[in-house]
Amino acid sequence: MRVLIQRVTDAKVVIDGTVFSSIEKGLLLFVGIENADTHEDIEYLAQKIVQMRIFDDKNGVMNLSVVDVGAEILAVSQFTLFASTKKGNRPSYIRAAKPEAAIPMYENFVNILENKLSEKIKTGVFGADMKISFTNDGPVTIWLDSKNKE
């Protein structure tokens, strides 16, 4: 499982010209699920995201978590995080989980985050053609991979 974290001042998901969900200060999570992912991958990444200290304290040092600052989270499914560009010029998505496996994993990830934060997590729509816009704050962009634990 992979998550690309963007610390943002705002983010929104637009579907068919209508804002589906939006957040202000918080984290925009692009979530990729692969065939080999398990509940342990979800738990690892959810815990890491909740505890990660990437918001500035009063001294301007990244020392506070999403919990500490009361920030929001917007989680968007993104199978392209498992693009393989090893051969040719067209990416292969063979490692990305098919919807029948990925949707329950994505929903479980969102539910676990909600339970850990006692807060509603905003989402996109799995498989929809979404337009995502955001303002990266910092910029802060962090890549997490549950298999590599990095």
GROMACS .gro file of C-alpha atoms in nm, residues 13-143:
model
  131
   13VAL     CA    1  -1.242   1.699  -0.522
   14VAL     CA    2  -1.463   1.798  -0.815
   15ILE     CA    3  -1.674   1.537  -0.995
   16ASP     CA    4  -1.881   1.630  -1.301
   17GLY     CA    5  -1.822   1.999  -1.234
   18THR     CA    6  -1.949   1.984  -0.875
   19VAL     CA    7  -1.743   1.999  -0.556
   20PHE     CA    8  -1.781   1.657  -0.397
   21SER     CA    9  -1.564   1.721  -0.090
   22SER     CA   10  -1.316   1.975   0.037
   23ILE     CA   11  -1.092   2.054   0.332
   24GLU     CA   12  -0.904   2.351   0.462
   25LYS     CA   13  -0.575   2.308   0.654
   26GLY     CA   14  -0.482   1.943   0.662
   27LEU     CA   15  -0.356   1.644   0.470
   28LEU     CA   16  -0.444   1.535   0.119
   29LEU     CA   17  -0.377   1.161   0.093
   30PHE     CA   18  -0.344   0.987  -0.243
   31VAL     CA   19  -0.398   0.619  -0.161
   32GLY     CA   20  -0.279   0.330  -0.378
   33ILE     CA   21  -0.364  -0.031  -0.301
   34GLU     CA   22  -0.186  -0.330  -0.451
   35ASN     CA   23  -0.281  -0.695  -0.478
   36ALA     CA   24  -0.054  -0.803  -0.191
   37ASP     CA   25  -0.191  -0.555   0.066
   38THR     CA   26  -0.342  -0.675   0.393
   39HIS     CA   27  -0.505  -0.529   0.701
   40GLU     CA   28  -0.157  -0.490   0.853
   41ASP     CA   29  -0.060  -0.253   0.570
   42ILE     CA   30  -0.369  -0.041   0.639
   43GLU     CA   31  -0.303  -0.030   1.013
   44TYR     CA   32   0.064   0.057   0.967
   45LEU     CA   33  -0.005   0.349   0.732
   46ALA     CA   34  -0.304   0.483   0.925
   47GLN     CA   35  -0.103   0.487   1.248
   48LYS     CA   36   0.196   0.647   1.076
   49ILE     CA   37  -0.019   0.921   0.921
   50VAL     CA   38  -0.198   1.003   1.248
   51GLN     CA   39   0.128   1.030   1.442
   52MET     CA   40   0.346   1.194   1.177
   53ARG     CA   41   0.474   1.531   1.297
   54ILE     CA   42   0.463   1.746   0.984
   55PHE     CA   43   0.285   2.060   1.104
   56ASP     CA   44   0.477   2.356   1.238
   57ASP     CA   45   0.488   2.439   1.607
   58LYS     CA   46   0.506   2.798   1.733
   59ASN     CA   47   0.879   2.803   1.648
   60GLY     CA   48   0.823   2.698   1.287
   61VAL     CA   49   0.956   2.346   1.345
   62MET     CA   50   0.763   2.049   1.204
   63ASN     CA   51   0.680   1.903   1.542
   64LEU     CA   52   0.300   1.863   1.547
   65SER     CA   53   0.069   1.593   1.413
   66VAL     CA   54  -0.268   1.620   1.239
   67VAL     CA   55  -0.421   1.543   1.580
   68ASP     CA   56  -0.224   1.817   1.755
   69VAL     CA   57  -0.339   2.088   1.515
   70GLY     CA   58  -0.693   1.960   1.455
   71ALA     CA   59  -0.639   1.945   1.080
   72GLU     CA   60  -0.865   1.772   0.830
   73ILE     CA   61  -0.790   1.479   0.600
   74LEU     CA   62  -0.902   1.420   0.243
   75ALA     CA   63  -0.825   1.065   0.119
   76VAL     CA   64  -0.843   0.997  -0.256
   77SER     CA   65  -0.793   0.655  -0.416
   78GLN     CA   66  -0.520   0.654  -0.679
   79PHE     CA   67  -0.429   0.327  -0.847
   80THR     CA   68  -0.164   0.505  -1.056
   81LEU     CA   69   0.066   0.507  -0.751
   82PHE     CA   70   0.146   0.151  -0.858
   83ALA     CA   71   0.240   0.242  -1.215
   84SER     CA   72   0.531   0.043  -1.348
   85THR     CA   73   0.737   0.223  -1.612
   86LYS     CA   74   1.004  -0.043  -1.643
   87LYS     CA   75   0.921  -0.140  -2.002
   88GLY     CA   76   0.802   0.083  -2.282
   89ASN     CA   77   0.638   0.421  -2.258
   90ARG     CA   78   0.291   0.327  -2.140
   91PRO     CA   79   0.271   0.258  -1.765
   92SER     CA   80   0.147  -0.081  -1.650
   93TYR     CA   81  -0.085  -0.105  -1.351
   94ILE     CA   82  -0.062  -0.481  -1.304
   95ARG     CA   83   0.029  -0.445  -0.933
   96ALA     CA   84  -0.270  -0.223  -0.855
   97ALA     CA   85  -0.555  -0.411  -0.688
   98LYS     CA   86  -0.873  -0.458  -0.889
   99PRO     CA   87  -1.178  -0.263  -0.766
  100GLU     CA   88  -1.340  -0.567  -0.601
  101ALA     CA   89  -1.038  -0.595  -0.369
  102ALA     CA   90  -0.930  -0.230  -0.356
  103ILE     CA   91  -1.265  -0.070  -0.266
  104PRO     CA   92  -1.309  -0.258   0.065
  105MET     CA   93  -0.942  -0.194   0.151
  106TYR     CA   94  -0.978   0.179   0.076
  107GLU     CA   95  -1.301   0.201   0.278
  108ASN     CA   96  -1.136   0.015   0.566
  109PHE     CA   97  -0.840   0.255   0.555
  110VAL     CA   98  -1.078   0.554   0.576
  111ASN     CA   99  -1.272   0.391   0.864
  112ILE     CA  100  -0.954   0.319   1.060
  113LEU     CA  101  -0.838   0.679   1.015
  114GLU     CA  102  -1.179   0.802   1.134
  115ASN     CA  103  -1.159   0.579   1.442
  116LYS     CA  104  -0.805   0.691   1.525
  117LEU     CA  105  -0.893   1.059   1.485
  118SER     CA  106  -1.256   1.050   1.604
  119GLU     CA  107  -1.312   1.271   1.301
  120LYS     CA  108  -1.487   1.232   0.965
  121ILE     CA  109  -1.244   1.177   0.678
  122LYS     CA  110  -1.339   1.340   0.350
  123THR     CA  111  -1.302   1.128   0.038
  124GLY     CA  112  -1.331   1.117  -0.335
  125VAL     CA  113  -1.528   0.850  -0.522
  126PHE     CA  114  -1.341   0.533  -0.601
  127GLY     CA  115  -1.299   0.494  -0.977
  128ALA     CA  116  -1.459   0.828  -1.065
  129ASP     CA  117  -1.304   1.084  -1.297
  130MET     CA  118  -1.205   1.336  -1.031
  131LYS     CA  119  -1.045   1.676  -1.060
  132ILE     CA  120  -0.828   1.737  -0.756
  133SER     CA  121  -0.703   2.083  -0.672
  134PHE     CA  122  -0.498   2.181  -0.372
  135THR     CA  123  -0.247   2.427  -0.236
  136ASN     CA  124   0.058   2.245  -0.106
  137ASP     CA  125   0.174   2.403   0.220
  138GLY     CA  126   0.549   2.423   0.255
  139PRO     CA  127   0.574   2.246   0.017
  140VAL     CA  128   0.551   1.928   0.219
  141THR     CA  129   0.509   1.604   0.024
  142ILE     CA  130   0.586   1.267   0.183
  143TRP     CA  131   0.580   0.920   0.029
   0.00000   0.00000   0.00000
